[in-house]
Coordinates of C-alpha atoms in Angstrom, one line a residue:
M13 CA 0.1 -0.1 0.2
R14 CA 1.4 3.3 -1.4
H15 CA 1.8 5.7 2.0
G16 CA 3.9 8.1 0.7
K17 CA 4.7 11.8 1.0
W18 CA 2.3 13.8 -0.3
A19 CA -0.6 11.0 1.8
S20 CA 1.3 12.3 5.2
L21 CA 1.1 15.8 4.0
V22 CA -2.3 16.1 3.4
I23 CA -3.7 14.3 6.4
A24 CA -1.3 16.5 8.5
A25 CA -3.2 19.6 7.1
L26 CA -6.2 18.6 7.1
V27 CA -6.0 18.0 11.0
L28 CA -4.1 21.3 11.4
G29 CA -7.6 22.9 9.6
C30 CA -10.0 21.1 11.0
A31 CA -11.9 23.9 12.8
P32 CA -15.2 23.3 14.6
S33 CA -18.7 23.2 12.4
S34 CA -21.9 21.3 12.3
S35 CA -19.7 18.2 11.2
T36 CA -16.1 18.6 12.8
Q37 CA -16.9 17.8 16.5
S38 CA -13.5 19.3 18.4
P39 CA -13.8 17.2 21.8
S40 CA -13.1 19.9 24.4
R41 CA -16.3 21.5 23.3
P42 CA -19.1 21.0 26.2
D43 CA -21.7 18.7 24.5
A44 CA -18.7 16.7 23.4
A45 CA -18.3 14.5 26.5
Q46 CA -14.7 12.7 26.6
P47 CA -14.6 9.2 25.9
G48 CA -13.8 7.0 29.1
G49 CA -14.1 10.1 31.8
P50 CA -14.4 9.5 35.1
S51 CA -15.7 6.6 36.6
G52 CA -19.6 7.8 36.7
A53 CA -19.1 10.4 34.6
P54 CA -22.1 10.2 31.4
K55 CA -20.1 8.5 28.7
A56 CA -21.0 9.9 25.8
L57 CA -19.9 8.5 21.6
D58 CA -19.1 10.5 18.3
I59 CA -19.9 8.8 15.0
A60 CA -19.5 9.7 11.8
I61 CA -22.0 8.5 9.1
S62 CA -21.2 9.4 5.5
E63 CA -24.9 10.7 4.7
D64 CA -27.9 11.9 6.7
P65 CA -30.8 9.8 5.6
G66 CA -33.8 11.7 5.9
N67 CA -35.7 9.3 7.9
F68 CA -36.0 5.8 9.3
W69 CA -37.8 4.2 6.9
D70 CA -35.6 4.7 3.6
A71 CA -32.6 4.8 5.8
V72 CA -33.4 0.9 6.0
T73 CA -35.8 -0.1 3.2
G74 CA -34.0 2.3 0.7
G75 CA -30.4 1.4 0.1
G76 CA -27.8 3.8 -0.5
G77 CA -24.2 3.7 -0.1
S78 CA -24.0 4.9 3.2
G79 CA -24.0 3.0 6.9
V80 CA -27.6 4.7 7.6
R81 CA -29.1 0.9 7.6
E82 CA -26.9 1.1 11.1
L83 CA -29.1 3.7 12.8
G84 CA -32.5 1.3 12.3
H85 CA -30.6 -1.6 15.3
S86 CA -29.6 1.7 17.5
V87 CA -32.8 3.2 17.8
N88 CA -35.3 0.1 17.3
S89 CA -35.3 -3.6 17.4
F90 CA -36.9 -6.4 15.2
L91 CA -38.0 -10.3 15.4
A92 CA -34.6 -11.7 14.7
T93 CA -31.1 -9.8 14.2
T94 CA -27.4 -11.7 13.6
A95 CA -24.4 -11.9 15.2
S96 CA -20.8 -10.6 13.7
D97 CA -20.5 -14.4 13.2
G98 CA -23.1 -15.1 11.0
A99 CA -25.4 -16.8 13.6
P100 CA -29.1 -15.6 13.8
L101 CA -30.4 -14.5 17.2
P102 CA -33.9 -13.8 18.9
R103 CA -34.4 -10.0 19.7
L104 CA -38.0 -9.4 20.1
L105 CA -38.5 -13.0 20.2
S106 CA -38.2 -15.2 23.0
E107 CA -36.7 -17.9 21.0
L108 CA -36.4 -18.8 16.7
P109 CA -39.0 -21.1 15.4
A110 CA -37.7 -24.2 14.7
I111 CA -39.0 -27.4 13.4
D112 CA -38.4 -29.4 16.4
K113 CA -40.1 -27.3 18.8
G114 CA -43.1 -27.5 16.8
T115 CA -43.3 -23.7 16.0
W116 CA -41.9 -24.5 12.4
R117 CA -44.1 -26.7 10.0
V118 CA -44.1 -27.6 6.6
L119 CA -47.9 -27.4 5.1
P120 CA -49.6 -30.9 3.0
D121 CA -49.8 -27.6 0.1
G122 CA -46.3 -27.1 0.2
G123 CA -46.5 -23.7 2.2
M124 CA -45.4 -23.2 5.7
E125 CA -46.8 -22.0 9.4
T126 CA -44.3 -20.3 11.9
T127 CA -44.9 -19.7 15.3
Y128 CA -43.2 -16.3 16.7
K129 CA -43.4 -16.2 20.5
L130 CA -43.2 -12.5 21.6
R131 CA -39.9 -11.7 24.4
P132 CA -42.1 -10.2 27.5
G133 CA -41.8 -6.9 29.2
V134 CA -40.7 -5.1 25.8
T135 CA -41.8 -1.2 25.1
W136 CA -41.5 0.9 22.7
H137 CA -39.9 5.0 23.6
D138 CA -43.8 6.4 25.1
G139 CA -43.7 3.0 27.4
R140 CA -46.4 1.5 25.3
A141 CA -46.3 -2.3 25.4
F142 CA -44.7 -4.1 22.0
T143 CA -47.6 -6.9 21.6
A144 CA -48.5 -8.9 18.8
D145 CA -50.9 -6.7 17.1
D146 CA -47.9 -4.6 15.9
V147 CA -46.0 -7.3 14.2
V148 CA -49.0 -7.9 12.3
F149 CA -49.6 -4.3 11.3
S150 CA -45.5 -4.3 10.8
W151 CA -46.3 -7.4 8.5
Q152 CA -49.4 -5.4 6.7
V153 CA -47.3 -2.0 6.0
N154 CA -43.9 -4.0 4.8
A155 CA -46.1 -5.8 2.3
D156 CA -47.8 -3.8 1.2
P157 CA -47.1 -2.3 -2.8
D158 CA -48.6 1.3 -2.5
V159 CA -45.5 2.1 0.3
P160 CA -41.9 1.5 -1.6
N161 CA -40.3 -0.6 0.2
S162 CA -37.4 -2.6 -1.0
N163 CA -37.3 -5.1 1.1
Q164 CA -40.5 -6.7 0.7
G165 CA -39.1 -9.5 -0.9
T166 CA -39.5 -11.7 2.2
V167 CA -43.1 -10.3 3.7
R168 CA -44.6 -11.0 0.2
L169 CA -44.3 -14.5 0.6
I170 CA -46.4 -14.5 4.0
S171 CA -50.0 -14.8 2.6
G172 CA -51.6 -14.4 6.4
M173 CA -50.6 -13.5 10.1
E174 CA -53.0 -13.7 13.1
A175 CA -52.2 -12.9 16.4
R176 CA -53.3 -15.0 18.4
D177 CA -52.7 -13.7 22.0
P178 CA -50.6 -11.0 23.1
S179 CA -47.4 -12.5 22.7
T180 CA -48.1 -15.2 20.1
V181 CA -47.5 -14.0 16.1
V182 CA -48.4 -17.1 13.4
A183 CA -48.0 -16.6 10.1
T184 CA -49.0 -18.4 6.9
W185 CA -46.6 -18.9 4.3
T186 CA -47.6 -19.3 0.5
E187 CA -44.1 -21.4 0.0
Q188 CA -41.0 -22.8 2.4
Y189 CA -38.6 -20.2 3.1
P190 CA -35.3 -21.4 4.7
F191 CA -34.9 -18.6 6.6
A192 CA -38.1 -17.9 8.5
D193 CA -36.7 -18.1 11.5
R194 CA -35.1 -14.7 11.6
M195 CA -36.9 -12.0 10.4
G196 CA -34.5 -9.4 10.7
H197 CA -34.7 -5.2 9.2
R198 CA -34.5 -6.4 6.2
D199 CA -37.0 -8.6 6.2
L200 CA -40.0 -7.2 8.7
Y201 CA -39.6 -3.3 9.6
T202 CA -41.0 -3.3 12.8
V203 CA -44.0 -0.2 13.7
P204 CA -46.4 1.0 15.7
R205 CA -49.7 -0.1 15.3
H206 CA -50.9 2.7 18.0
L207 CA -49.2 5.5 16.4
L208 CA -49.3 4.7 12.5
E209 CA -52.2 3.1 12.0
R210 CA -54.8 5.4 11.3
T211 CA -52.2 7.6 8.9
Y212 CA -51.7 4.6 7.0
Q213 CA -56.0 3.5 6.9
E214 CA -56.3 7.8 6.2
T215 CA -54.3 8.3 3.2
K216 CA -51.0 5.6 2.4
D217 CA -49.5 8.2 0.4
G218 CA -49.1 10.3 3.4
L219 CA -47.4 8.0 6.0
L220 CA -43.8 8.7 5.0
T221 CA -44.2 11.9 5.2
V222 CA -45.6 12.3 9.0
P223 CA -43.1 13.5 11.8
Y224 CA -43.0 10.3 13.3
W225 CA -40.5 8.9 10.9
T226 CA -37.5 11.5 12.2
D227 CA -37.6 13.9 14.9
E228 CA -40.8 12.1 16.8
Y229 CA -39.7 8.7 16.1
V230 CA -40.7 6.0 19.0
G231 CA -39.0 2.6 18.4
L232 CA -38.1 -0.1 20.6
G233 CA -34.8 0.5 20.4
P234 CA -31.6 0.5 23.1
Y235 CA -31.6 4.1 22.3
R236 CA -34.0 7.1 21.7
V237 CA -34.3 10.0 19.8
T238 CA -33.2 13.0 21.5
K239 CA -32.4 15.6 18.4
W240 CA -31.9 15.7 14.5
D241 CA -29.8 18.3 13.4
R242 CA -30.4 17.9 9.8
G243 CA -27.5 17.4 7.5
S244 CA -25.0 17.3 11.0
V245 CA -26.0 15.1 13.3
L246 CA -28.5 12.7 14.9
E247 CA -28.5 12.3 19.1
V248 CA -29.6 9.3 20.8
R249 CA -30.2 8.5 24.4
A250 CA -30.1 5.0 26.1
Y251 CA -33.9 3.8 26.9
D252 CA -33.8 2.8 31.0
K253 CA -36.4 0.5 30.0
Y254 CA -34.8 -1.7 27.1
F255 CA -35.8 -5.1 27.5
L256 CA -32.1 -6.1 26.9
G257 CA -31.1 -4.0 30.2
Q258 CA -30.2 -0.3 30.0
P259 CA -27.1 0.8 27.2
K260 CA -23.6 1.1 29.1
I261 CA -23.2 4.7 27.0
D262 CA -25.4 7.2 28.3
T263 CA -25.0 9.3 24.6
I264 CA -24.3 8.9 20.8
R265 CA -24.0 11.4 18.4
F266 CA -24.0 10.5 14.7
R267 CA -22.8 12.6 13.0
F268 CA -22.9 13.1 9.5
M269 CA -19.5 13.7 7.0
P270 CA -20.4 13.1 3.2
D271 CA -16.5 14.4 2.7
P272 CA -14.0 11.2 3.7
N273 CA -11.3 13.6 4.3
T274 CA -13.3 15.9 6.8
M275 CA -13.5 12.1 8.7
V276 CA -10.0 11.3 8.2
A277 CA -9.6 14.3 10.2
N278 CA -11.5 13.6 13.1
L279 CA -10.4 10.7 13.3
Y280 CA -6.8 12.2 13.8
A281 CA -8.8 15.2 16.2
H282 CA -10.3 12.0 18.1
A283 CA -13.4 14.1 17.3
I284 CA -15.0 10.8 16.3
Q285 CA -14.1 7.2 18.1
S286 CA -15.4 5.5 15.0
V287 CA -17.1 5.4 11.1
L288 CA -19.6 3.3 10.7
P289 CA -19.2 1.6 6.7
P290 CA -19.7 1.7 3.7
G291 CA -18.9 5.2 2.3
G292 CA -16.0 6.2 4.8
P293 CA -12.4 7.0 4.5
D294 CA -10.7 4.9 1.9
L295 CA -8.1 1.9 3.0
E296 CA -5.3 4.0 2.3
A297 CA -6.2 7.0 4.4
M298 CA -7.6 4.5 6.9
S299 CA -4.3 2.2 7.1
L300 CA -2.3 5.9 8.2
V301 CA -5.2 6.9 11.1
K302 CA -4.7 2.8 12.2
R303 CA -0.8 3.2 12.6
E304 CA -0.7 6.5 14.3
W305 CA -3.9 5.4 16.9
E306 CA -1.9 2.2 17.5
S307 CA 0.7 4.2 18.1
T308 CA -0.1 6.1 20.8
G309 CA -3.0 3.9 22.1
Y310 CA -5.9 5.8 21.5
G311 CA -7.6 2.6 20.1
S312 CA -7.4 0.0 16.8
I313 CA -8.9 -0.8 13.6
A314 CA -9.7 -4.0 12.6
V315 CA -9.7 -5.8 8.6
E316 CA -13.3 -7.2 7.8
V317 CA -14.8 -8.4 3.9
P318 CA -18.5 -7.6 4.1
R319 CA -19.1 -6.9 0.7
W320 CA -18.7 -7.3 -3.1
K321 CA -17.2 -5.2 -6.1
F322 CA -19.1 -5.6 -9.3
M323 CA -20.3 -3.4 -12.6
E324 CA -24.3 -3.3 -13.2
A325 CA -24.7 -2.9 -17.2
Q326 CA -28.0 -1.7 -18.0
K327 CA -29.8 -3.9 -20.2
L328 CA -33.3 -2.8 -20.6
N329 CA -33.9 1.2 -20.4
N330 CA -32.0 2.2 -23.6
P331 CA -28.2 1.0 -22.8
Q332 CA -25.4 2.5 -24.5
P333 CA -24.1 1.2 -26.7
R334 CA -27.3 -1.3 -27.3
D335 CA -25.3 -4.6 -27.1
L336 CA -24.6 -4.0 -23.6
A337 CA -27.7 -6.0 -23.9
D338 CA -25.7 -9.1 -24.9
P339 CA -23.7 -11.1 -22.2
R340 CA -21.2 -11.5 -24.9
S341 CA -20.2 -7.7 -24.5
R342 CA -20.4 -7.9 -21.1
Q343 CA -17.7 -10.7 -21.3
G344 CA -15.3 -9.2 -23.6
L345 CA -15.7 -5.7 -21.0
L346 CA -14.7 -7.6 -18.5
L347 CA -12.1 -9.8 -19.9
A348 CA -10.2 -6.7 -20.8
I349 CA -10.1 -5.4 -17.0
N350 CA -7.0 -6.1 -15.0
R351 CA -8.9 -6.8 -12.1
A352 CA -5.7 -8.2 -9.6
E353 CA -3.9 -5.1 -11.1
L354 CA -7.1 -2.6 -10.0
A355 CA -7.6 -4.7 -6.9
T356 CA -4.3 -3.9 -5.4
T357 CA -4.4 -0.1 -6.6
V358 CA -7.6 0.4 -5.0
F359 CA -7.0 -2.0 -1.3
G360 CA -3.4 -2.6 -1.1
E361 CA -1.9 -5.7 0.6
Y362 CA -6.3 -6.2 1.3
G363 CA -7.4 -6.2 -2.8
V364 CA -8.6 -9.3 -3.7
V365 CA -9.8 -10.8 -7.1
A366 CA -13.9 -12.0 -7.0
D367 CA -14.6 -14.0 -9.9
S368 CA -18.2 -13.9 -7.8
W369 CA -20.4 -12.8 -4.8
V370 CA -18.9 -15.8 -2.7
H371 CA -15.9 -15.1 -0.7
P372 CA -13.0 -18.0 -0.8
S373 CA -13.1 -18.2 2.9
F374 CA -16.7 -19.2 3.0
K375 CA -17.4 -22.9 4.0
H376 CA -19.1 -23.9 0.9
Y377 CA -16.6 -22.3 -1.4
A378 CA -15.4 -24.8 -2.4
R379 CA -18.5 -27.1 -3.7
V380 CA -19.8 -23.5 -5.4
Q381 CA -16.5 -22.7 -7.1
E382 CA -17.9 -25.5 -9.1
G383 CA -20.0 -23.8 -11.5
I384 CA -18.1 -20.7 -11.4
V385 CA -17.3 -19.7 -14.9
R386 CA -13.8 -17.1 -14.8
Y387 CA -12.7 -14.0 -16.8
P388 CA -8.7 -13.5 -16.5
F389 CA -7.3 -10.7 -18.0
D390 CA -6.8 -11.0 -21.7
Q391 CA -7.3 -7.8 -23.8
Q392 CA -6.9 -10.2 -27.0
R393 CA -9.6 -12.7 -26.2
A394 CA -11.7 -9.2 -25.2
S395 CA -11.1 -7.8 -28.6
A396 CA -12.0 -11.1 -30.5
V397 CA -14.9 -11.9 -28.2
L398 CA -15.8 -7.8 -29.4
A399 CA -15.0 -8.9 -32.4
E400 CA -17.5 -11.6 -33.1
M401 CA -19.9 -9.0 -32.4
G402 CA -19.0 -6.6 -35.3
W403 CA -17.4 -4.6 -33.6
R404 CA -14.2 -3.1 -35.6
R405 CA -11.5 -0.1 -34.7
G406 CA -12.5 3.2 -36.5
A407 CA -9.8 5.5 -38.2
D408 CA -9.3 6.5 -34.5
G409 CA -8.7 3.4 -33.4
V410 CA -12.7 3.5 -31.4
L411 CA -14.4 0.7 -31.9
E412 CA -17.5 0.4 -34.0
K413 CA -20.3 -1.1 -36.5
A414 CA -20.5 -0.8 -39.6
D415 CA -23.9 1.4 -38.8
G416 CA -22.1 3.8 -37.5
Q417 CA -22.1 3.3 -33.6
R418 CA -19.6 3.7 -31.5
F419 CA -18.6 1.8 -28.4
T420 CA -18.8 4.9 -26.4
L421 CA -20.5 4.7 -22.4
T422 CA -20.8 6.1 -19.5
M423 CA -20.1 4.7 -16.3
R424 CA -21.4 5.8 -13.1
T425 CA -19.4 5.6 -9.5
R426 CA -20.2 6.4 -5.7
D427 CA -16.9 5.6 -4.4
D428 CA -13.4 7.3 -5.3
Q429 CA -12.6 7.8 -9.7
K430 CA -9.9 6.2 -9.0
E431 CA -11.5 2.8 -9.6
A432 CA -13.6 4.5 -13.2
L433 CA -10.2 5.8 -14.2
I434 CA -8.0 2.7 -14.3
I435 CA -11.1 1.0 -16.1
A436 CA -11.9 3.4 -18.3
D437 CA -8.0 3.0 -19.5
N438 CA -8.3 -0.9 -19.5
W439 CA -10.6 -0.1 -22.0
K440 CA -9.6 2.7 -23.7
Q441 CA -6.5 -0.4 -25.0
I442 CA -9.4 -2.1 -26.9
G443 CA -11.0 0.8 -28.4
V444 CA -13.4 1.3 -26.1
I445 CA -14.5 4.7 -24.7
A446 CA -15.5 4.8 -21.3
S447 CA -16.9 8.7 -19.5
Y448 CA -17.9 8.5 -15.5
E449 CA -20.2 10.9 -12.9
Q450 CA -19.6 10.8 -9.6
Q451 CA -23.1 9.7 -7.7
T452 CA -23.7 12.1 -4.5
P453 CA -25.4 10.7 -1.4
Q454 CA -27.9 12.2 -2.4
E455 CA -28.7 10.5 -5.7
L456 CA -28.3 6.9 -3.8
R457 CA -31.1 8.0 -1.9
D458 CA -33.4 8.7 -4.7
R459 CA -34.9 5.5 -6.3
A460 CA -35.6 6.2 -9.9
A461 CA -32.1 8.6 -10.1
R462 CA -30.8 5.1 -9.4
A463 CA -32.9 3.4 -11.9
Q464 CA -32.2 5.6 -14.7
Y465 CA -28.5 4.8 -16.2
T466 CA -27.8 3.9 -19.5
G467 CA -24.1 2.7 -19.5
M468 CA -22.2 1.1 -16.3
D469 CA -23.2 1.0 -12.8
I470 CA -20.5 0.8 -10.3
S471 CA -21.4 -1.0 -6.9
R472 CA -20.4 -2.9 -3.9
G473 CA -23.3 -5.5 -2.4
S474 CA -23.3 -7.3 0.7
M475 CA -23.1 -11.4 -0.4
P476 CA -25.8 -13.9 0.8
P477 CA -27.2 -15.2 -1.8
S478 CA -30.9 -14.9 -0.7
T479 CA -29.7 -10.8 -1.9
I480 CA -28.0 -11.8 -4.8
I481 CA -31.4 -13.6 -6.0
R482 CA -33.2 -11.0 -4.8
S483 CA -31.3 -8.1 -6.4
L484 CA -31.6 -9.9 -10.4
A485 CA -35.0 -11.4 -10.0
T486 CA -37.1 -10.2 -12.7
E487 CA -40.1 -9.3 -10.2
Q488 CA -37.4 -6.5 -8.7
I489 CA -37.2 -4.6 -12.0
P490 CA -37.5 -0.5 -11.0
T491 CA -40.5 1.0 -12.8
V492 CA -42.8 3.5 -12.3
E493 CA -45.7 1.7 -11.6
N494 CA -43.6 0.3 -8.3
R495 CA -41.9 3.5 -7.9
F496 CA -39.1 2.3 -8.7
A497 CA -38.9 0.5 -5.5
G498 CA -37.4 -2.5 -7.3
S499 CA -33.6 -3.6 -6.7
N500 CA -32.7 -4.8 -10.7
R501 CA -32.0 -1.8 -11.9
G502 CA -30.0 -3.3 -14.7
G503 CA -33.0 -4.9 -16.5
Y504 CA -31.6 -8.5 -16.3
S505 CA -34.4 -11.0 -16.8
S506 CA -33.3 -14.3 -17.0
A507 CA -36.4 -17.6 -16.6
A508 CA -33.5 -20.0 -15.2
W509 CA -32.2 -17.2 -12.5
D510 CA -35.7 -16.7 -11.4
E511 CA -36.6 -20.7 -11.6
L512 CA -33.1 -21.2 -10.0
G513 CA -34.1 -18.5 -7.0
R514 CA -37.2 -19.7 -6.5
R515 CA -36.2 -23.0 -5.6
F516 CA -33.4 -21.7 -3.5
L517 CA -34.9 -19.3 -1.6
S518 CA -38.0 -22.6 -0.9
E519 CA -34.9 -25.6 -0.2
L520 CA -34.5 -25.9 3.7
D521 CA -31.7 -28.3 3.2
E522 CA -28.3 -26.5 2.9
N523 CA -26.8 -29.3 1.1
R524 CA -29.0 -28.7 -1.5
R525 CA -29.1 -25.4 -1.0
N526 CA -25.6 -25.2 -2.0
D527 CA -25.8 -27.5 -4.5
L528 CA -28.7 -24.7 -6.4
E529 CA -26.2 -21.7 -5.3
R530 CA -23.3 -23.2 -7.2
D531 CA -26.2 -23.5 -10.3
L532 CA -27.0 -20.1 -9.6
A533 CA -23.1 -18.6 -9.6
R534 CA -22.6 -20.2 -13.7
V535 CA -25.5 -18.6 -14.5
L536 CA -24.3 -15.1 -13.0
T537 CA -20.7 -15.8 -14.2
T538 CA -21.9 -16.1 -18.1
D539 CA -24.4 -13.6 -18.2
L540 CA -22.7 -11.0 -16.5
P541 CA -26.1 -9.1 -15.2
L542 CA -23.5 -7.7 -12.3
M543 CA -19.3 -8.5 -13.6
P544 CA -17.4 -9.3 -10.5
L545 CA -14.5 -6.8 -10.0
M546 CA -13.0 -7.6 -6.2
Y547 CA -14.1 -8.2 -2.2
D548 CA -14.2 -5.0 -0.8
P549 CA -12.5 -4.7 2.5
D550 CA -13.5 -2.4 6.0
M551 CA -11.7 -0.8 8.6
I552 CA -13.5 -0.9 11.6
A553 CA -12.3 1.7 13.9
T554 CA -12.4 1.6 17.9
G555 CA -10.9 4.9 19.4
G556 CA -11.3 6.8 23.2
G557 CA -11.0 3.5 24.7
L558 CA -14.8 2.5 22.8
T559 CA -15.4 -1.2 23.6
G560 CA -17.7 -4.0 22.6
M561 CA -18.1 -3.5 18.6
Q562 CA -17.5 -6.3 16.6
P563 CA -16.1 -6.5 12.9
A564 CA -18.0 -9.5 10.5
V565 CA -16.8 -12.6 10.3
G566 CA -19.9 -14.0 9.1
T567 CA -22.7 -13.2 6.4
S568 CA -25.9 -12.9 7.2
H569 CA -28.9 -14.2 5.1
N570 CA -30.0 -11.1 3.8
G571 CA -27.5 -8.3 3.8
Q572 CA -24.3 -7.1 5.4
I573 CA -23.9 -7.6 9.4
M574 CA -24.6 -4.8 11.1
H575 CA -21.9 -3.7 13.6
T576 CA -25.0 -2.2 16.1
W577 CA -26.6 -5.4 16.3
N578 CA -25.3 -5.4 20.1
I579 CA -24.8 -2.1 20.9
H580 CA -26.2 -2.2 23.8
E581 CA -23.2 -3.8 25.3
W582 CA -21.0 -1.2 23.9
D583 CA -19.2 0.8 26.1
I584 CA -16.2 3.3 26.8
K585 CA -13.3 2.3 29.1

């Protein structure tokens, strides 16, 4: 990894020029309680996130390229959660449903029935008891097609939900679903019936605009909202009636910092003690912070690999050039990228090429890799593949077709331009001209804007197969009719993928699921609706005596593991 003199000078300048502002908090200010202060003094923690989500519903259900989903576990709780090692844990439930306990049954018609037993003594932040009626109402809202929600894949498999008594909910499923026992934040977002039912019944269009989702938020989590300064800071304080015990840290301030350089300056100044990924500083900058923190004893930084990076070509809505809809063009483009060099340049010693979403450290990798089609760097072969499609170099060296169409495209990226520039340079060598445009955090929260692109989207995602399956399902193509809530923004449609995905998501046997995942990997790496680039490591900072925050070492069934899954156990020593 390159730690040149220029990097040290830049960071030094950032720290020296870091004056207190709405997003740059000096540790010496009265409202910034010192981490690890005198015994018995209130404990406060400052954490950076790269954007302000606007409201809690969008933070969890709307996607985006920042750590805002972490807020969900801070102020709310869900039926189940996923620990850092990938193990499912009951949260609002007293226990997970299980076949051997009779709380998970396969029905004669091929569907299922699950019985959810709620934990006693759980209350909303306004003191109202949490009951089975809240769960049923949450399902109605989450599954409603008129309520924008990118996480409807699971709840739409449930045909009915009934509150048998205040602490028991029974769900009937239209088909078998192997993860019905672990309904987390991306499966069923918990909402209070007593506060939202009337609004929901009277005007669904207005449901997400009421103050409940922002300043008046009432959740089930370990922390409750006390202040939300838009674009600056969200302050939460420990809820003393939290059902797992009062949190150890009294106040947490989530500081919104869109600029990674500002985050670095604040890490050096000890004005923040952590950054919730993704969307933070790159690994080179964090490596320098790691060196300084560990040398002074202020804190430590651990490495995790929670995601993969890929390119998603537009295949349906006006792809430019039109041949992006043809898998052969995507194969040729991927062959032309020196991904080993790309990974090393971007991530240094932590850079690893990805040939699929399945990381080599996963226990079932040996089985799944049998289906992976690989694309080693080979620009001669890349040119041959495109030539078979009729692309020839014109007088200026740019590929063109007989009808005058030129192979030019626009890349869209949410990260540093470095990746796009390297890829564009690789493609230029085979006659493909690529420009790039940077996405802002605001655009990443705009469902319509994310769905409307014509070239390549450089993106990243979590690695559970269920997430990949749904992100490419035909039914997930964003449209005006579904208010652009679908996650299949490249417009991929494959009967084979949809069928394999359906079978995977209804297979209860893990070994057979591994075989289906192998077949899914074969379809993806042949059609390349998502073009694998590299795995995406994060550095997790814990400074100022912060303990309890754990890097992810496993994977969730649906999305990325949240570091805040155990935020009530965090402490400052």
